[in-house]
PDB file of C-alpha atoms in Angstrom:
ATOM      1  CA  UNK I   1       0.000   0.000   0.000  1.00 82.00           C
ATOM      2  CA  UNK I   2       1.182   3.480  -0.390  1.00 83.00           C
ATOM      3  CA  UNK I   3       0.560   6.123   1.975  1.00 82.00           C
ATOM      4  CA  UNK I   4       1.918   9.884   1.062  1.00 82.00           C
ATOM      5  CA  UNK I   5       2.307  12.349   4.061  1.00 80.00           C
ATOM      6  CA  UNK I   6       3.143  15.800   5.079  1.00 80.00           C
ATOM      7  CA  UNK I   7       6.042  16.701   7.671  1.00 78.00           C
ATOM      8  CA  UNK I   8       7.560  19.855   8.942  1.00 75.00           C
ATOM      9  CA  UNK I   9      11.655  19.871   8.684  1.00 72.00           C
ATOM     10  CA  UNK I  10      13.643  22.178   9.375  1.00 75.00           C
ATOM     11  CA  UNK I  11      10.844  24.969   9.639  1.00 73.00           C
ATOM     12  CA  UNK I  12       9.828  23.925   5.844  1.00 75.00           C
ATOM     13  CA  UNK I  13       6.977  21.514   4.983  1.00 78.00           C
ATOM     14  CA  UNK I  14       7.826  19.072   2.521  1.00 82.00           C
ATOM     15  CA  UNK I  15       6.091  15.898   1.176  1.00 83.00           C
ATOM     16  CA  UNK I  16       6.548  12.235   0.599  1.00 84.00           C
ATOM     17  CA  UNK I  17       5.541   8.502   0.456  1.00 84.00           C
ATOM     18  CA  UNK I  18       6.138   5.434   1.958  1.00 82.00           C
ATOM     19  CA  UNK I  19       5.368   1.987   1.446  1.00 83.00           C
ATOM     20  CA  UNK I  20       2.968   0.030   4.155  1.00 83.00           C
ATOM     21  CA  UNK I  21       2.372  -3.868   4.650  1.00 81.00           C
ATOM     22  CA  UNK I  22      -0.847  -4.976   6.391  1.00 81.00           C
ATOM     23  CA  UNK I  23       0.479  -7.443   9.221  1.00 79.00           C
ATOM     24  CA  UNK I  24      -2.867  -8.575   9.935  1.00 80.00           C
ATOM     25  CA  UNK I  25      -3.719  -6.408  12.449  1.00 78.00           C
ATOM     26  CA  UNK I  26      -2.312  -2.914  11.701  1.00 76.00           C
ATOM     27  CA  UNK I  27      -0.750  -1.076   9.030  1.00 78.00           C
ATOM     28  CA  UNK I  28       3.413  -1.064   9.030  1.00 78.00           C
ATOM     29  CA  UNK I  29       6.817   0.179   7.425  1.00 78.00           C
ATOM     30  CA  UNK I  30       7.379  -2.227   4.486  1.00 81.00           C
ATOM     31  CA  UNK I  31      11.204  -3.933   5.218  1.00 81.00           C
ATOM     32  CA  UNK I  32      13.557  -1.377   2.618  1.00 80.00           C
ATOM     33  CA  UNK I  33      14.836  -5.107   1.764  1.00 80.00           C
ATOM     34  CA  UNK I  34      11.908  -6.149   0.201  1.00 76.00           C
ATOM     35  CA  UNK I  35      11.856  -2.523  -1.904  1.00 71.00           C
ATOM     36  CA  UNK I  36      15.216  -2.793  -2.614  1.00 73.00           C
ATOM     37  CA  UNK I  37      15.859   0.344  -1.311  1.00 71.00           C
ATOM     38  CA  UNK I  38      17.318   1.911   1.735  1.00 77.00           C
ATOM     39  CA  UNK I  39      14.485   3.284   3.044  1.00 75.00           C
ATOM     40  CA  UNK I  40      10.591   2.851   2.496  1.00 76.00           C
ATOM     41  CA  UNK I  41       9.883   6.432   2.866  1.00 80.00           C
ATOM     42  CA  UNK I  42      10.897   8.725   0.337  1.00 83.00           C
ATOM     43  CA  UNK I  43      10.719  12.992   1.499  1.00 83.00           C
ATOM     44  CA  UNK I  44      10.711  15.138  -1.648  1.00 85.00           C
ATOM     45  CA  UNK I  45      13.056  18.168  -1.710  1.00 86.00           C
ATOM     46  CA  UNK I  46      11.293  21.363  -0.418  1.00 85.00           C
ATOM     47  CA  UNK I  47      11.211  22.813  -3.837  1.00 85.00           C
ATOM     48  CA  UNK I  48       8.651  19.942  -4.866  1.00 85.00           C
ATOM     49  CA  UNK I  49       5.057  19.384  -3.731  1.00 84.00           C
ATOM     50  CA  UNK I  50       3.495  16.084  -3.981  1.00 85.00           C
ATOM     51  CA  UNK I  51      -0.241  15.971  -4.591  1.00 85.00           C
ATOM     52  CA  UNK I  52      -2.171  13.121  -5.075  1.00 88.00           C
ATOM     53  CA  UNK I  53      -5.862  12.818  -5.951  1.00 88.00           C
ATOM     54  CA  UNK I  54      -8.477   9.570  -5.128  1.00 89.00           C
ATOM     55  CA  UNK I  55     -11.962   9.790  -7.370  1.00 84.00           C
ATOM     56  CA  UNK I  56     -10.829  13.118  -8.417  1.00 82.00           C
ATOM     57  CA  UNK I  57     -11.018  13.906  -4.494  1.00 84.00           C
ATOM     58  CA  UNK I  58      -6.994  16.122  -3.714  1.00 84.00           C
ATOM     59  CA  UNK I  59      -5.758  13.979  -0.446  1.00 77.00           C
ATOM     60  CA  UNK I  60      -4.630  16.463   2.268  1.00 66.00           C
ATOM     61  CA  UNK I  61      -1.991  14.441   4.400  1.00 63.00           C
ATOM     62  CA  UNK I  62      -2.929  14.164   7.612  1.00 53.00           C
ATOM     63  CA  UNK I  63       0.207  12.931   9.279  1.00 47.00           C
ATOM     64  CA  UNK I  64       2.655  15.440  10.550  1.00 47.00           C
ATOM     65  CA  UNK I  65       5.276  12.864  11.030  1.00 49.00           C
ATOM     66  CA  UNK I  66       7.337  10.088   9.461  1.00 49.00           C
ATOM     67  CA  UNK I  67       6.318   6.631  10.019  1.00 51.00           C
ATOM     68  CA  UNK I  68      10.017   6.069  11.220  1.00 50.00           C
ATOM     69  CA  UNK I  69       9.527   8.732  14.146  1.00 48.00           C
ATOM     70  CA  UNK I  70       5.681   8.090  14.866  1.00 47.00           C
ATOM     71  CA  UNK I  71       5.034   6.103  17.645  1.00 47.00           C
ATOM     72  CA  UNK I  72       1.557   5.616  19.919  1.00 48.00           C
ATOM     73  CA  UNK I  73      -1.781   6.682  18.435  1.00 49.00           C
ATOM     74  CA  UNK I  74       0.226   8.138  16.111  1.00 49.00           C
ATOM     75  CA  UNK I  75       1.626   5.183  14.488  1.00 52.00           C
ATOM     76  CA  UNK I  76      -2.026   3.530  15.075  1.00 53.00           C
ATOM     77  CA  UNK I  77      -3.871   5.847  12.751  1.00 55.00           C
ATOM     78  CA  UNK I  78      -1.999   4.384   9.891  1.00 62.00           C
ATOM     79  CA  UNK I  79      -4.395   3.969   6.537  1.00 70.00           C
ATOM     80  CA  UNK I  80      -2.977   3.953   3.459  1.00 78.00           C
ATOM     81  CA  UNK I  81      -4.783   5.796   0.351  1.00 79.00           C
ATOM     82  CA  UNK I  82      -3.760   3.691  -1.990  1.00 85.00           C
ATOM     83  CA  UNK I  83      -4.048   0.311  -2.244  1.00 85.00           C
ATOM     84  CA  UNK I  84      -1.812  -2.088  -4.533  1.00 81.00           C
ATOM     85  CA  UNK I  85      -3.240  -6.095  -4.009  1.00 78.00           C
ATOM     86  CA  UNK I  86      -1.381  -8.912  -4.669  1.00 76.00           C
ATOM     87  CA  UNK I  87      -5.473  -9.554  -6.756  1.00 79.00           C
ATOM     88  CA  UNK I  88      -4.101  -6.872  -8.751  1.00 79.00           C
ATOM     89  CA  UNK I  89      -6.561  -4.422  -8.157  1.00 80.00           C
ATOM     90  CA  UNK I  90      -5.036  -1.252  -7.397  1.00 85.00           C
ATOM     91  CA  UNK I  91      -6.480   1.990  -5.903  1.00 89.00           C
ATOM     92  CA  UNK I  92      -6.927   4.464  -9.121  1.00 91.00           C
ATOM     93  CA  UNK I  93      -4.854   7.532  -8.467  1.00 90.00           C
ATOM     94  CA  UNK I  94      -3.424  10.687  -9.930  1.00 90.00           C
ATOM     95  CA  UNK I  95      -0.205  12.494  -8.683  1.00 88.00           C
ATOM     96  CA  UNK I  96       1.510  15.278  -9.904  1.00 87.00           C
ATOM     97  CA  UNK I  97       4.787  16.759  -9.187  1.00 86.00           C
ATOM     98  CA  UNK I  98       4.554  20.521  -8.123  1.00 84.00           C
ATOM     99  CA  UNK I  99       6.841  23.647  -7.393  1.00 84.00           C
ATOM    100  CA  UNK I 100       6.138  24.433  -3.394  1.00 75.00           C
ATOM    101  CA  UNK I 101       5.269  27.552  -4.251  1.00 77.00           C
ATOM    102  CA  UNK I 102       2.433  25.491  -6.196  1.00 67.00           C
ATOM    103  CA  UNK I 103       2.330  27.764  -9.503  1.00 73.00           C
ATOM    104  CA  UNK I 104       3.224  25.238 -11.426  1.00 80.00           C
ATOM    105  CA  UNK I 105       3.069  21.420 -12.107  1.00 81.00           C
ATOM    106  CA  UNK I 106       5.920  19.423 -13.967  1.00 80.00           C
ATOM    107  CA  UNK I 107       4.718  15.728 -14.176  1.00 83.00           C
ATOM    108  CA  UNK I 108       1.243  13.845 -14.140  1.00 87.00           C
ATOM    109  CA  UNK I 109       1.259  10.110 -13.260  1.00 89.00           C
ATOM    110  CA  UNK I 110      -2.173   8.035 -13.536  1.00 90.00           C
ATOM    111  CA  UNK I 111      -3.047   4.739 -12.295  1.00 89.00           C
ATOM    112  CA  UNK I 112      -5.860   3.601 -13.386  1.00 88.00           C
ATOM    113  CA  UNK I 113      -7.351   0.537 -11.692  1.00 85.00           C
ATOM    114  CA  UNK I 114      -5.796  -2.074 -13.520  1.00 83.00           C
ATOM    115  CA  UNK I 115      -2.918  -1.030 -12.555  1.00 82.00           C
ATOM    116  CA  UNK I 116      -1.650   0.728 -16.325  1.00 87.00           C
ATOM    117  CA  UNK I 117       0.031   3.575 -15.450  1.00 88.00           C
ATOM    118  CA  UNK I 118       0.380   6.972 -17.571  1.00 92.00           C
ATOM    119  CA  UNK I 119       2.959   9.650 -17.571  1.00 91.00           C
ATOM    120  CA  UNK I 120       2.240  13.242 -18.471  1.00 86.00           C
ATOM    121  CA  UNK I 121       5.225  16.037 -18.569  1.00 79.00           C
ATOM    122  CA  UNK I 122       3.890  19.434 -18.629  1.00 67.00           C
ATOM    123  CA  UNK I 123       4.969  23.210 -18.060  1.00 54.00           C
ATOM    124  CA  UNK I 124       1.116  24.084 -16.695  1.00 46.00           C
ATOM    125  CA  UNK I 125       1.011  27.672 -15.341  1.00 45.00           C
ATOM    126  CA  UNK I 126      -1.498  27.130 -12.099  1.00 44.00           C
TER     127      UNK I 126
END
């Protein structure tokens, strides 16, 4: 599952995604191992913006935190917005690639809910 969050660093907010496994029970950090990466979070640069849209609905992260530093309630609350099953059904999504500043967008990705994906470059003045 992918989940995409907000978090304040360094007095700057900047965006990201990370990858979640249901155990079960809750929602967790998928093992970097298994993404073949070193972490499963990845935290734009500040000069990007991240926003992703469900049924044509903008997601507004609601997490002020990384996973990796959440703990509690915090780390309880856990739901990802997109889902990817191993069915391969897939949550249909849209998520485009912004300046912070938000006046313009760069890049358009679409997954639809077969799981094709789309790629859009653009210059779009906002």
């Amino acid at each position: 599952a992918l989940d995409f969050f907000r978090v304040n660093v360094e007095d700057s907010s900047q965006t990201g995604y990370r990858w979640l496994f249901h155990d079960g029970s809750r929602w967790q950090a998928a093992d970097p191992k298994i993404l073949d990466a070193r972490s499963n979070e990845t935290l734009l640069p500040p000069t990007l913006l991240l926003r992703v849209s469900v049924d044509g609905s903008t997601l507004e992260p609601e997490l002020q935190q990384a996973l990796t530093t959440a703990t509690g309630a915090a780390n309880a609350r856990f739901t990802p917005e997109v889902l990817l099953l191993p069915t391969r059904e897939f949550t249909a999504f849209t998520a485009q690639l912004c300046s912070s500043d938000n006046k313009h967008c760069d890049a358009n990705v679409n997954v639809d809910a077969l799981g094709r994906i789309a790629v859009q470059a653009e210059h779009a003045a906002r």
